[in-house]
PDB file of C-alpha atoms and ligand atoms in Angstrom:
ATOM      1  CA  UNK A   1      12.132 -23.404  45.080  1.00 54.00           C
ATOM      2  CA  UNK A   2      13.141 -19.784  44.906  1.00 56.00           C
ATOM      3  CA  UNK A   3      11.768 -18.709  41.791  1.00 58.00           C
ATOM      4  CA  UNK A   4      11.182 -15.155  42.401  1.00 60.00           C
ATOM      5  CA  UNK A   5      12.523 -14.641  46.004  1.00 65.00           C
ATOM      6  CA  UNK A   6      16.181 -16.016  45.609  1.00 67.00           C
ATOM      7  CA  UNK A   7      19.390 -14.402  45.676  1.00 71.00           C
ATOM      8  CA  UNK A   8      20.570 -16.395  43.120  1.00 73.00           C
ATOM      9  CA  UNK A   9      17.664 -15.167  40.622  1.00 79.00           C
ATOM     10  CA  UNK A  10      17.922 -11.557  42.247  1.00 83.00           C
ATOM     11  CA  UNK A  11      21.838 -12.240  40.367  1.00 87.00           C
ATOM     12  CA  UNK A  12      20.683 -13.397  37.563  1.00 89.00           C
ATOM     13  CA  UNK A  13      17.724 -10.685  36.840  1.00 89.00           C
ATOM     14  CA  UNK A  14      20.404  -7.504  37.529  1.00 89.00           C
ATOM     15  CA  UNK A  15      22.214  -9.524  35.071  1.00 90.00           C
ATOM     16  CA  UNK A  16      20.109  -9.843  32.425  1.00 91.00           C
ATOM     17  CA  UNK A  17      19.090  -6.257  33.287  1.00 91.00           C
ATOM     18  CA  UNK A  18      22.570  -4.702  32.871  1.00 92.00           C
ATOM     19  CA  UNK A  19      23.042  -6.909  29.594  1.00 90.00           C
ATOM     20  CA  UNK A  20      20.008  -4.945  28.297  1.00 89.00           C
ATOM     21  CA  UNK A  21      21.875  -1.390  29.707  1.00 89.00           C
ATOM     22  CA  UNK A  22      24.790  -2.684  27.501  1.00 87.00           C
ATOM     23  CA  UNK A  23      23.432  -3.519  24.178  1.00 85.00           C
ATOM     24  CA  UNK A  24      20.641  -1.281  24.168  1.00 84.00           C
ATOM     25  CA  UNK A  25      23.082   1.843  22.839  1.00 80.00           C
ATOM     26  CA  UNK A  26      24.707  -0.103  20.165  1.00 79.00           C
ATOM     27  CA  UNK A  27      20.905  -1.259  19.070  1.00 77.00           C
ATOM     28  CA  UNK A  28      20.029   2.300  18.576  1.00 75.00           C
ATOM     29  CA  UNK A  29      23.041   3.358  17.008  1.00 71.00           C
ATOM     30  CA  UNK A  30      22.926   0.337  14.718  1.00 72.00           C
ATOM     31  CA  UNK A  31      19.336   1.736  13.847  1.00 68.00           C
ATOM     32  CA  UNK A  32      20.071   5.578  13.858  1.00 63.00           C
ATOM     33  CA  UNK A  33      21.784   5.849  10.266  1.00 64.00           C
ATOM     34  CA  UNK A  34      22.249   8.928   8.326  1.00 68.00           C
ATOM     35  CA  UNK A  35      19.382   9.061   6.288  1.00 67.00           C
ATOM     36  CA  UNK A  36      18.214  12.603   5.858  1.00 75.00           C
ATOM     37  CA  UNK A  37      14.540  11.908   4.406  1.00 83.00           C
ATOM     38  CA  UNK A  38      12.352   9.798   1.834  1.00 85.00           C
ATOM     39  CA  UNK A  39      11.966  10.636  -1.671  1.00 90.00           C
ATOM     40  CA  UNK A  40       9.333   8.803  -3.630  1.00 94.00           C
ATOM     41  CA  UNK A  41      10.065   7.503  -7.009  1.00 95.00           C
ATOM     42  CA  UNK A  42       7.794   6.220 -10.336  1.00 96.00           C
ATOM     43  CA  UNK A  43       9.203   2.912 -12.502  1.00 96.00           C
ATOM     44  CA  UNK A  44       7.911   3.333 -15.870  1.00 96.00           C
ATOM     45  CA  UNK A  45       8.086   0.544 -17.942  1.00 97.00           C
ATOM     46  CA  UNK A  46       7.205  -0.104 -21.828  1.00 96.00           C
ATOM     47  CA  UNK A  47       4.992  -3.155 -23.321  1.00 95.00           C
ATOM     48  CA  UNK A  48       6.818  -3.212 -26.493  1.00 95.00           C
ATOM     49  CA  UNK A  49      10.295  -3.257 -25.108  1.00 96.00           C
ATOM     50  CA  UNK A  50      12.848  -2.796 -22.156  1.00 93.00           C
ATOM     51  CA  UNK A  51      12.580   0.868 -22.071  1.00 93.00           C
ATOM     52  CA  UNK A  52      12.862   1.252 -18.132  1.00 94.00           C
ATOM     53  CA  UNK A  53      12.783   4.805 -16.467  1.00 94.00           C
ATOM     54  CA  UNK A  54      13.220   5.587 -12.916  1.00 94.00           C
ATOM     55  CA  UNK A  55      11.818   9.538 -12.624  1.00 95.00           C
ATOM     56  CA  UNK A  56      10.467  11.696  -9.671  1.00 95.00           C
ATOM     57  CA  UNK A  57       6.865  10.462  -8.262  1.00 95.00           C
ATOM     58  CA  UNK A  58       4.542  13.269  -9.716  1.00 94.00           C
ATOM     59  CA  UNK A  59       0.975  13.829  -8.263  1.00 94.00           C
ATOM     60  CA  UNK A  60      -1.734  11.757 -10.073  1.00 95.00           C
ATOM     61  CA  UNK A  61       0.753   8.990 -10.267  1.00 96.00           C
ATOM     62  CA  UNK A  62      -0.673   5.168  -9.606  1.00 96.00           C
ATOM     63  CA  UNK A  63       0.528   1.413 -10.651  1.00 96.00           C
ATOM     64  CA  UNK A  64      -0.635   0.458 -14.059  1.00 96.00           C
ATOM     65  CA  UNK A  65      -1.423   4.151 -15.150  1.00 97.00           C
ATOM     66  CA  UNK A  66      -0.548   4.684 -19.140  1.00 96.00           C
ATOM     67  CA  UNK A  67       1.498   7.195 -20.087  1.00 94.00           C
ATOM     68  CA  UNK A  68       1.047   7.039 -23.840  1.00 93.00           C
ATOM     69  CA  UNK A  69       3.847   6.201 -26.676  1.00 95.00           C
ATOM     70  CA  UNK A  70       7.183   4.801 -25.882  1.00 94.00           C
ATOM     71  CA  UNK A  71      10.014   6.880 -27.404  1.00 90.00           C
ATOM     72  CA  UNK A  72      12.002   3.551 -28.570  1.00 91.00           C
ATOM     73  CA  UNK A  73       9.114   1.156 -30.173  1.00 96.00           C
ATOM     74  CA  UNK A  74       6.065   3.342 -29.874  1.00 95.00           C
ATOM     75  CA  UNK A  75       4.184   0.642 -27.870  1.00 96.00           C
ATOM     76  CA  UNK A  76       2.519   2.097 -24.710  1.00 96.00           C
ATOM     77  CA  UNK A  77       4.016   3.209 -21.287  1.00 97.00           C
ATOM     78  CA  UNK A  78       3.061   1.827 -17.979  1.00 97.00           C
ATOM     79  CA  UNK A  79       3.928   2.749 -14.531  1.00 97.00           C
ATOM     80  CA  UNK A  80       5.343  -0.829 -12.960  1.00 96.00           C
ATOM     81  CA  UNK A  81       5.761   0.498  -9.439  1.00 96.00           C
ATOM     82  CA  UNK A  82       5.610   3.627  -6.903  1.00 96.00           C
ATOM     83  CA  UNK A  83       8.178   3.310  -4.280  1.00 92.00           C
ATOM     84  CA  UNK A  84       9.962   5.281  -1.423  1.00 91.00           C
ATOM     85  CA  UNK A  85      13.883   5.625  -1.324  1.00 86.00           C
ATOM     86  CA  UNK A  86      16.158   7.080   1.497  1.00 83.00           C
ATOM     87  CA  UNK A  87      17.694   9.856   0.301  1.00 79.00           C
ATOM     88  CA  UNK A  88      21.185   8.465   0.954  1.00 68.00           C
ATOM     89  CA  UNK A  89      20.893   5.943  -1.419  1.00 53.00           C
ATOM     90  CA  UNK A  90      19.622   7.927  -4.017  1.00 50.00           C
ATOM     91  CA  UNK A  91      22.665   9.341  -4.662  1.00 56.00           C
ATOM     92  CA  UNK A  92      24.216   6.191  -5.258  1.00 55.00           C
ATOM     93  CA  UNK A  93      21.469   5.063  -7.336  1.00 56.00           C
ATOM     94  CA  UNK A  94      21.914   8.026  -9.910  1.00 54.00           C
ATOM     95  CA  UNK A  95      25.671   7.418  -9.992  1.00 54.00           C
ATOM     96  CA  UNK A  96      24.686   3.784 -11.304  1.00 52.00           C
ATOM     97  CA  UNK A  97      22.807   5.788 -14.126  1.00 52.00           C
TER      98      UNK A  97
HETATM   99 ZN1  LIG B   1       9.172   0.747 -25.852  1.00 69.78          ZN
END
């Protein structure tokens, strides 16, 4: 047996080793996409109705806080989530809008 010693693993290790070299660029590149920073976003929702608002995360703002009357139906406003976008999709979420 030669495990560790052989020339025939010694082959097989540089080859492994250069497959690594060789997809370890296109890995990073894959990973490296143009996103130019994180912007943090509040979902309100409404009790009374589907009154859904995306707006900018403001300080003080937490899951489940109430934010009083709902324009539409008057029933009370909720914050349903708190999450982080990349900045390159946010433009392409306000062009939905
Ligand atoms: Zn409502």
């Amino acid at each position: 047996m030669d495990l560790f010693t052989g020339t025939r693993n010694q082959k097989l290790f540089y080859a492994i080793f250069s497959l690594i070299i060789a997809i370890y660029p296109v890995v990073m590149f894959s990973r490296s996409k143009p996103v130019i920073g994180y912007k943090t976003v509040t979902v309100v929702n409404c009790y009374g109705c589907d009154h859904r608002e995306v707006r900018d995360f403001q300080k003080g703002d937490y899951i489940f806080k109430k934010l009083g009357a709902c324009d539409a139906c008057n029933s009370e406003q909720y914050i349903s989530a708190v999450y982080s976008i990349p900045m390159s999709k946010v433009k392409e979420k306000e062009e939905e809008f």
